[in-house]
PDB file of C-alpha atoms and ligand atoms in Angstrom:
ATOM      1  CA  UNK A   1     -14.190  -4.073  44.274  1.00 92.00           C
ATOM      2  CA  UNK A   2     -14.558  -2.576  47.571  1.00 96.00           C
ATOM      3  CA  UNK A   3     -16.382   0.603  47.332  1.00 98.00           C
ATOM      4  CA  UNK A   4     -15.409   3.119  49.820  1.00 98.00           C
ATOM      5  CA  UNK A   5     -16.731   4.454  53.428  1.00 98.00           C
ATOM      6  CA  UNK A   6     -17.263   8.207  54.250  1.00 98.00           C
ATOM      7  CA  UNK A   7     -17.519   9.454  57.348  1.00 98.00           C
ATOM      8  CA  UNK A   8     -19.030  13.110  58.182  1.00 98.00           C
ATOM      9  CA  UNK A   9     -18.603  14.508  61.838  1.00 98.00           C
ATOM     10  CA  UNK A  10     -19.139  17.594  64.051  1.00 98.00           C
ATOM     11  CA  UNK A  11     -20.804  19.557  67.019  1.00 96.00           C
ATOM     12  CA  UNK A  12     -24.965  19.574  66.811  1.00 93.00           C
ATOM     13  CA  UNK A  13     -25.816  22.538  64.189  1.00 92.00           C
ATOM     14  CA  UNK A  14     -22.047  21.918  63.049  1.00 95.00           C
ATOM     15  CA  UNK A  15     -24.078  20.861  58.868  1.00 94.00           C
ATOM     16  CA  UNK A  16     -23.235  17.425  58.917  1.00 96.00           C
ATOM     17  CA  UNK A  17     -26.592  16.950  57.433  1.00 95.00           C
ATOM     18  CA  UNK A  18     -26.572  18.948  54.900  1.00 97.00           C
ATOM     19  CA  UNK A  19     -22.736  18.222  54.022  1.00 98.00           C
ATOM     20  CA  UNK A  20     -23.742  14.715  53.541  1.00 98.00           C
ATOM     21  CA  UNK A  21     -26.296  15.181  51.075  1.00 98.00           C
ATOM     22  CA  UNK A  22     -23.921  17.870  49.204  1.00 98.00           C
ATOM     23  CA  UNK A  23     -21.566  15.079  49.378  1.00 98.00           C
ATOM     24  CA  UNK A  24     -23.559  11.964  47.939  1.00 98.00           C
ATOM     25  CA  UNK A  25     -24.694  14.401  45.229  1.00 98.00           C
ATOM     26  CA  UNK A  26     -21.272  15.117  44.044  1.00 98.00           C
ATOM     27  CA  UNK A  27     -20.034  11.459  44.438  1.00 98.00           C
ATOM     28  CA  UNK A  28     -23.094  10.372  42.607  1.00 98.00           C
ATOM     29  CA  UNK A  29     -22.418  12.988  39.569  1.00 98.00           C
ATOM     30  CA  UNK A  30     -19.110  11.265  39.443  1.00 98.00           C
ATOM     31  CA  UNK A  31     -21.462   8.251  38.369  1.00 98.00           C
ATOM     32  CA  UNK A  32     -20.646   5.897  42.024  1.00 98.00           C
ATOM     33  CA  UNK A  33     -23.541   4.541  43.819  1.00 98.00           C
ATOM     34  CA  UNK A  34     -23.851   6.006  47.321  1.00 98.00           C
ATOM     35  CA  UNK A  35     -25.851   4.518  49.756  1.00 98.00           C
ATOM     36  CA  UNK A  36     -26.111   7.418  52.162  1.00 98.00           C
ATOM     37  CA  UNK A  37     -26.776   6.663  56.492  1.00 98.00           C
ATOM     38  CA  UNK A  38     -27.286   8.864  59.586  1.00 97.00           C
ATOM     39  CA  UNK A  39     -26.451   7.735  63.091  1.00 97.00           C
ATOM     40  CA  UNK A  40     -28.564   6.954  65.078  1.00 97.00           C
ATOM     41  CA  UNK A  41     -30.556   5.198  62.709  1.00 97.00           C
ATOM     42  CA  UNK A  42     -30.511   3.338  59.347  1.00 97.00           C
ATOM     43  CA  UNK A  43     -32.349   0.391  59.918  1.00 98.00           C
ATOM     44  CA  UNK A  44     -35.550  -0.475  61.057  1.00 98.00           C
ATOM     45  CA  UNK A  45     -34.192  -1.691  64.894  1.00 98.00           C
ATOM     46  CA  UNK A  46     -31.739   1.437  64.817  1.00 98.00           C
ATOM     47  CA  UNK A  47     -34.405   4.019  64.427  1.00 97.00           C
ATOM     48  CA  UNK A  48     -36.521   2.604  67.057  1.00 97.00           C
ATOM     49  CA  UNK A  49     -33.802   2.763  68.930  1.00 97.00           C
ATOM     50  CA  UNK A  50     -32.625   6.390  68.083  1.00 96.00           C
ATOM     51  CA  UNK A  51     -36.185   7.990  68.917  1.00 95.00           C
ATOM     52  CA  UNK A  52     -35.383   5.189  72.634  1.00 94.00           C
ATOM     53  CA  UNK A  53     -32.572   8.045  73.169  1.00 94.00           C
ATOM     54  CA  UNK A  54     -33.540  10.850  72.155  1.00 92.00           C
ATOM     55  CA  UNK A  55     -37.313  11.112  72.545  1.00 87.00           C
ATOM     56  CA  UNK A  56     -37.814   9.646  76.136  1.00 81.00           C
ATOM     57  CA  UNK A  57     -39.503  11.437  78.350  1.00 85.00           C
ATOM     58  CA  UNK A  58     -40.292  10.158  81.354  1.00 87.00           C
ATOM     59  CA  UNK A  59     -37.586   7.766  81.838  1.00 91.00           C
ATOM     60  CA  UNK A  60     -35.004   8.795  79.578  1.00 91.00           C
ATOM     61  CA  UNK A  61     -31.787   6.851  79.473  1.00 95.00           C
ATOM     62  CA  UNK A  62     -29.185   7.229  82.055  1.00 95.00           C
ATOM     63  CA  UNK A  63     -25.396   8.147  80.538  1.00 96.00           C
ATOM     64  CA  UNK A  64     -24.628   4.431  80.355  1.00 98.00           C
ATOM     65  CA  UNK A  65     -27.617   3.086  79.122  1.00 97.00           C
ATOM     66  CA  UNK A  66     -27.632   5.647  76.579  1.00 96.00           C
ATOM     67  CA  UNK A  67     -24.268   4.905  75.432  1.00 98.00           C
ATOM     68  CA  UNK A  68     -25.050   1.216  74.993  1.00 98.00           C
ATOM     69  CA  UNK A  69     -27.915   2.009  72.944  1.00 98.00           C
ATOM     70  CA  UNK A  70     -26.386   4.208  70.671  1.00 98.00           C
ATOM     71  CA  UNK A  71     -23.897   1.239  70.514  1.00 98.00           C
ATOM     72  CA  UNK A  72     -26.305  -1.495  69.857  1.00 98.00           C
ATOM     73  CA  UNK A  73     -27.741   1.159  67.132  1.00 98.00           C
ATOM     74  CA  UNK A  74     -24.002   1.363  65.344  1.00 98.00           C
ATOM     75  CA  UNK A  75     -23.847  -2.819  65.656  1.00 98.00           C
ATOM     76  CA  UNK A  76     -26.729  -3.096  63.602  1.00 98.00           C
ATOM     77  CA  UNK A  77     -26.486  -0.372  61.011  1.00 98.00           C
ATOM     78  CA  UNK A  78     -22.420  -1.008  60.054  1.00 98.00           C
ATOM     79  CA  UNK A  79     -23.223  -4.739  60.457  1.00 98.00           C
ATOM     80  CA  UNK A  80     -26.750  -4.426  58.350  1.00 98.00           C
ATOM     81  CA  UNK A  81     -25.860  -1.740  56.147  1.00 98.00           C
ATOM     82  CA  UNK A  82     -22.228  -0.440  55.828  1.00 98.00           C
ATOM     83  CA  UNK A  83     -20.247  -2.916  55.217  1.00 98.00           C
ATOM     84  CA  UNK A  84     -22.676  -5.007  52.665  1.00 98.00           C
ATOM     85  CA  UNK A  85     -22.919  -1.680  50.837  1.00 98.00           C
ATOM     86  CA  UNK A  86     -18.993  -1.183  50.994  1.00 98.00           C
ATOM     87  CA  UNK A  87     -18.163  -5.152  50.333  1.00 98.00           C
ATOM     88  CA  UNK A  88     -20.884  -4.589  46.873  1.00 98.00           C
ATOM     89  CA  UNK A  89     -18.580  -1.760  45.715  1.00 98.00           C
ATOM     90  CA  UNK A  90     -21.014   1.147  46.819  1.00 98.00           C
ATOM     91  CA  UNK A  91     -19.812   4.697  48.364  1.00 98.00           C
ATOM     92  CA  UNK A  92     -21.303   4.875  52.043  1.00 99.00           C
ATOM     93  CA  UNK A  93     -21.500   8.647  53.337  1.00 98.00           C
ATOM     94  CA  UNK A  94     -22.614   8.111  57.132  1.00 98.00           C
ATOM     95  CA  UNK A  95     -23.255  10.924  59.255  1.00 98.00           C
ATOM     96  CA  UNK A  96     -21.582  10.161  62.204  1.00 98.00           C
ATOM     97  CA  UNK A  97     -20.349   7.134  63.403  1.00 98.00           C
ATOM     98  CA  UNK A  98     -17.966   6.075  66.184  1.00 98.00           C
ATOM     99  CA  UNK A  99     -16.233   9.673  66.299  1.00 98.00           C
ATOM    100  CA  UNK A 100     -20.125  10.616  68.238  1.00 98.00           C
ATOM    101  CA  UNK A 101     -19.757   8.580  70.796  1.00 98.00           C
ATOM    102  CA  UNK A 102     -15.991   9.394  71.941  1.00 98.00           C
ATOM    103  CA  UNK A 103     -16.732  12.778  71.892  1.00 98.00           C
ATOM    104  CA  UNK A 104     -20.520  13.045  73.136  1.00 97.00           C
ATOM    105  CA  UNK A 105     -20.095   9.846  76.034  1.00 98.00           C
ATOM    106  CA  UNK A 106     -16.260  10.022  76.034  1.00 98.00           C
ATOM    107  CA  UNK A 107     -15.889  13.729  76.440  1.00 98.00           C
ATOM    108  CA  UNK A 108     -19.156  14.741  77.335  1.00 97.00           C
ATOM    109  CA  UNK A 109     -20.391  12.755  79.782  1.00 96.00           C
ATOM    110  CA  UNK A 110     -17.227  11.834  81.288  1.00 97.00           C
ATOM    111  CA  UNK A 111     -16.576   8.593  80.056  1.00 98.00           C
ATOM    112  CA  UNK A 112     -13.317   6.927  79.456  1.00 98.00           C
ATOM    113  CA  UNK A 113     -12.498   8.131  76.116  1.00 98.00           C
ATOM    114  CA  UNK A 114     -10.351   4.951  75.193  1.00 98.00           C
ATOM    115  CA  UNK A 115     -13.185   2.814  76.486  1.00 98.00           C
ATOM    116  CA  UNK A 116     -15.811   4.403  74.374  1.00 98.00           C
ATOM    117  CA  UNK A 117     -13.374   3.497  71.696  1.00 98.00           C
ATOM    118  CA  UNK A 118     -13.216  -0.459  72.893  1.00 98.00           C
ATOM    119  CA  UNK A 119     -17.042  -0.768  73.032  1.00 98.00           C
ATOM    120  CA  UNK A 120     -16.883   1.040  69.260  1.00 98.00           C
ATOM    121  CA  UNK A 121     -14.199  -1.825  68.533  1.00 98.00           C
ATOM    122  CA  UNK A 122     -16.588  -4.520  70.302  1.00 98.00           C
ATOM    123  CA  UNK A 123     -19.790  -2.700  67.801  1.00 98.00           C
ATOM    124  CA  UNK A 124     -18.234  -3.452  64.890  1.00 98.00           C
ATOM    125  CA  UNK A 125     -17.656  -5.697  62.109  1.00 98.00           C
ATOM    126  CA  UNK A 126     -14.021  -6.269  62.007  1.00 96.00           C
ATOM    127  CA  UNK A 127     -12.020  -4.373  59.590  1.00 95.00           C
ATOM    128  CA  UNK A 128     -14.802  -2.028  59.011  1.00 98.00           C
ATOM    129  CA  UNK A 129     -12.974   1.528  59.135  1.00 97.00           C
ATOM    130  CA  UNK A 130     -13.751   5.037  56.948  1.00 98.00           C
ATOM    131  CA  UNK A 131     -11.458   5.632  54.146  1.00 98.00           C
ATOM    132  CA  UNK A 132     -12.076   9.268  55.183  1.00 98.00           C
ATOM    133  CA  UNK A 133     -13.135  11.292  58.282  1.00 98.00           C
ATOM    134  CA  UNK A 134     -14.472  15.164  57.908  1.00 98.00           C
ATOM    135  CA  UNK A 135     -14.991  16.323  61.058  1.00 98.00           C
ATOM    136  CA  UNK A 136     -17.125  20.047  61.013  1.00 98.00           C
ATOM    137  CA  UNK A 137     -15.531  22.002  63.339  1.00 98.00           C
ATOM    138  CA  UNK A 138     -18.071  25.320  64.595  1.00 97.00           C
ATOM    139  CA  UNK A 139     -18.223  27.464  68.028  1.00 96.00           C
ATOM    140  CA  UNK A 140     -20.205  27.066  70.493  1.00 93.00           C
ATOM    141  CA  UNK A 141     -22.596  29.758  69.613  1.00 92.00           C
ATOM    142  CA  UNK A 142     -22.921  28.970  66.475  1.00 92.00           C
ATOM    143  CA  UNK A 143     -24.412  25.202  67.575  1.00 91.00           C
ATOM    144  CA  UNK A 144     -26.486  27.062  69.623  1.00 88.00           C
ATOM    145  CA  UNK A 145     -28.167  29.553  67.605  1.00 88.00           C
ATOM    146  CA  UNK A 146     -28.278  26.699  64.786  1.00 85.00           C
ATOM    147  CA  UNK A 147     -30.420  24.727  67.313  1.00 79.00           C
ATOM    148  CA  UNK A 148     -32.461  27.370  68.806  1.00 82.00           C
ATOM    149  CA  UNK A 149     -33.378  28.316  64.946  1.00 83.00           C
ATOM    150  CA  UNK A 150     -33.942  24.618  63.996  1.00 73.00           C
ATOM    151  CA  UNK A 151     -36.152  23.534  67.156  1.00 66.00           C
ATOM    152  CA  UNK A 152     -37.723  26.089  69.052  1.00 60.00           C
ATOM    153  CA  UNK A 153     -37.864  24.608  72.440  1.00 56.00           C
ATOM    154  CA  UNK A 154     -37.891  21.155  71.351  1.00 63.00           C
ATOM    155  CA  UNK A 155     -35.056  20.016  72.292  1.00 69.00           C
ATOM    156  CA  UNK A 156     -33.862  16.322  72.310  1.00 77.00           C
ATOM    157  CA  UNK A 157     -32.319  14.454  74.676  1.00 74.00           C
ATOM    158  CA  UNK A 158     -28.942  15.464  73.941  1.00 77.00           C
ATOM    159  CA  UNK A 159     -29.291  19.203  72.961  1.00 76.00           C
ATOM    160  CA  UNK A 160     -30.611  19.841  76.810  1.00 75.00           C
ATOM    161  CA  UNK A 161     -27.148  18.863  77.823  1.00 76.00           C
ATOM    162  CA  UNK A 162     -25.898  22.285  79.036  1.00 84.00           C
ATOM    163  CA  UNK A 163     -22.669  24.461  77.607  1.00 85.00           C
ATOM    164  CA  UNK A 164     -20.136  22.984  79.147  1.00 91.00           C
ATOM    165  CA  UNK A 165     -20.916  19.412  78.215  1.00 94.00           C
ATOM    166  CA  UNK A 166     -20.895  20.897  74.574  1.00 93.00           C
ATOM    167  CA  UNK A 167     -17.513  22.484  75.164  1.00 95.00           C
ATOM    168  CA  UNK A 168     -16.527  19.702  76.138  1.00 97.00           C
ATOM    169  CA  UNK A 169     -18.136  17.520  73.046  1.00 97.00           C
ATOM    170  CA  UNK A 170     -16.735  20.059  70.231  1.00 98.00           C
ATOM    171  CA  UNK A 171     -12.784  19.596  72.372  1.00 98.00           C
ATOM    172  CA  UNK A 172     -13.535  15.948  72.029  1.00 98.00           C
ATOM    173  CA  UNK A 173     -14.085  15.986  67.899  1.00 98.00           C
ATOM    174  CA  UNK A 174     -10.853  19.021  67.699  1.00 98.00           C
ATOM    175  CA  UNK A 175      -8.805  16.234  69.166  1.00 98.00           C
ATOM    176  CA  UNK A 176      -9.512  13.093  66.736  1.00 98.00           C
ATOM    177  CA  UNK A 177      -9.373  15.103  64.421  1.00 98.00           C
ATOM    178  CA  UNK A 178      -5.756  15.803  64.805  1.00 98.00           C
ATOM    179  CA  UNK A 179      -4.937  11.746  65.736  1.00 98.00           C
ATOM    180  CA  UNK A 180      -7.656  10.058  63.487  1.00 98.00           C
ATOM    181  CA  UNK A 181      -5.613   8.724  60.091  1.00 96.00           C
ATOM    182  CA  UNK A 182      -7.157   9.952  56.589  1.00 97.00           C
ATOM    183  CA  UNK A 183      -9.143  12.555  59.026  1.00 98.00           C
ATOM    184  CA  UNK A 184      -9.448  16.807  58.182  1.00 98.00           C
ATOM    185  CA  UNK A 185     -10.667  19.254  60.268  1.00 98.00           C
ATOM    186  CA  UNK A 186     -12.902  21.567  58.442  1.00 98.00           C
ATOM    187  CA  UNK A 187     -14.119  25.138  59.411  1.00 98.00           C
ATOM    188  CA  UNK A 188     -18.039  24.940  58.926  1.00 97.00           C
ATOM    189  CA  UNK A 189     -18.711  28.615  59.453  1.00 95.00           C
ATOM    190  CA  UNK A 190     -18.316  29.882  55.839  1.00 96.00           C
ATOM    191  CA  UNK A 191     -21.837  28.716  53.366  1.00 97.00           C
ATOM    192  CA  UNK A 192     -22.543  25.934  52.546  1.00 97.00           C
ATOM    193  CA  UNK A 193     -21.250  26.121  48.546  1.00 98.00           C
ATOM    194  CA  UNK A 194     -17.841  27.108  50.405  1.00 98.00           C
ATOM    195  CA  UNK A 195     -17.929  24.335  53.474  1.00 98.00           C
ATOM    196  CA  UNK A 196     -19.209  21.667  50.130  1.00 98.00           C
ATOM    197  CA  UNK A 197     -16.373  22.577  48.120  1.00 98.00           C
ATOM    198  CA  UNK A 198     -13.889  21.975  51.469  1.00 98.00           C
ATOM    199  CA  UNK A 199     -14.761  18.523  52.132  1.00 98.00           C
ATOM    200  CA  UNK A 200     -15.195  17.960  48.423  1.00 98.00           C
ATOM    201  CA  UNK A 201     -11.270  18.492  48.231  1.00 98.00           C
ATOM    202  CA  UNK A 202     -10.351  16.007  50.887  1.00 98.00           C
ATOM    203  CA  UNK A 203     -12.618  13.115  49.315  1.00 98.00           C
ATOM    204  CA  UNK A 204     -11.737  13.968  45.754  1.00 97.00           C
ATOM    205  CA  UNK A 205      -8.302  12.055  45.952  1.00 98.00           C
ATOM    206  CA  UNK A 206     -10.327   8.517  47.041  1.00 98.00           C
ATOM    207  CA  UNK A 207     -11.920   8.566  43.479  1.00 96.00           C
TER     208      UNK A 207
HETATM  209  P1  TYD B   1     -28.485  13.793  65.037  1.00 57.71           P
HETATM  210  O1  TYD B   1     -29.065  12.746  64.001  1.00 57.71           O
HETATM  211  O2  TYD B   1     -26.717  14.552  64.340  1.00 57.71           O
HETATM  212  O3  TYD B   1     -28.881  15.209  65.320  1.00 57.71           O
HETATM  213  P2  TYD B   1     -30.158  15.645  64.204  1.00 57.71           P
HETATM  214  O4  TYD B   1     -30.864  14.911  64.397  1.00 57.71           O
HETATM  215  O5  TYD B   1     -30.388  16.326  65.745  1.00 57.71           O
HETATM  216  O6  TYD B   1     -29.490  16.798  63.790  1.00 57.71           O
HETATM  217  O7  TYD B   1     -27.646  13.557  66.529  1.00 57.71           O
HETATM  218  C1  TYD B   1     -28.320  12.613  67.028  1.00 57.71           C
HETATM  219  C2  TYD B   1     -27.843  13.378  68.830  1.00 57.71           C
HETATM  220  O8  TYD B   1     -27.145  11.815  69.231  1.00 57.71           O
HETATM  221  C3  TYD B   1     -26.722  14.488  68.596  1.00 57.71           C
HETATM  222  O9  TYD B   1     -26.851  15.376  69.415  1.00 57.71           O
HETATM  223  C4  TYD B   1     -25.609  13.451  68.738  1.00 57.71           C
HETATM  224  C5  TYD B   1     -26.108  12.486  69.538  1.00 57.71           C
HETATM  225  N1  TYD B   1     -24.997  11.320  69.857  1.00 57.71           N
HETATM  226  C6  TYD B   1     -24.642  10.975  70.580  1.00 57.71           C
HETATM  227  O10 TYD B   1     -24.191  11.039  71.463  1.00 57.71           O
HETATM  228  N2  TYD B   1     -23.324   9.444  70.248  1.00 57.71           N
HETATM  229  C7  TYD B   1     -23.485   8.786  69.138  1.00 57.71           C
HETATM  230  O11 TYD B   1     -22.892   7.789  69.483  1.00 57.71           O
HETATM  231  C8  TYD B   1     -23.916   9.619  68.293  1.00 57.71           C
HETATM  232  C9  TYD B   1     -24.472   8.533  66.297  1.00 57.71           C
HETATM  233  C10 TYD B   1     -24.821  10.565  68.405  1.00 57.71           C
END
């Protein structure tokens, strides 16, 4: 039997990573075999690409190179990890996916969101679609406060982009939450438990 594919999305500092762990634990409690993936990353090559995108100092990728690197990392993890796990009946919980490219490189960097969607389609094995997408929303102040608390001064290449960039990214996520099938927008400003409960109520019917 085919497994399920669940995606968590949201701006920097929205708490997706914590929530992905919470969700995986709840699913395991229900007896599900769960594979967690973070994007960019999830295979040896994709983790190397992640470092190239986020940590390049002297020759940071320009916006087009950055976009194609995110897509290369996605192509690798989608075909090598996500699709086979679903095929094997597992649940895949993915921390970021195609919607991040539409939000950050589309709305944020200013490339056409529909071109970003076409590139995503090219990067993925045919027919690979999430069964559910939870967009966690936080205001810009939360993004900046949580980034500052977590990293001090060592922001990565994406986080260094300015306030307007992050405002457009957030709007890009909110728009996609409204237009994506099987998606919902979740308030990420409450406690970890409250957000986790809201995500669980959304995902539970898939079990
Ligand atoms: P993430 O792992 O969520 O950040 P962190 O480890 O700091 O919590 O994502 C890394 C950054 O990459 C984040 O700023 C969002 C960005 N990103 C894009 O710009 N486009 C994409 O397609 C993806 C997957 C991530």
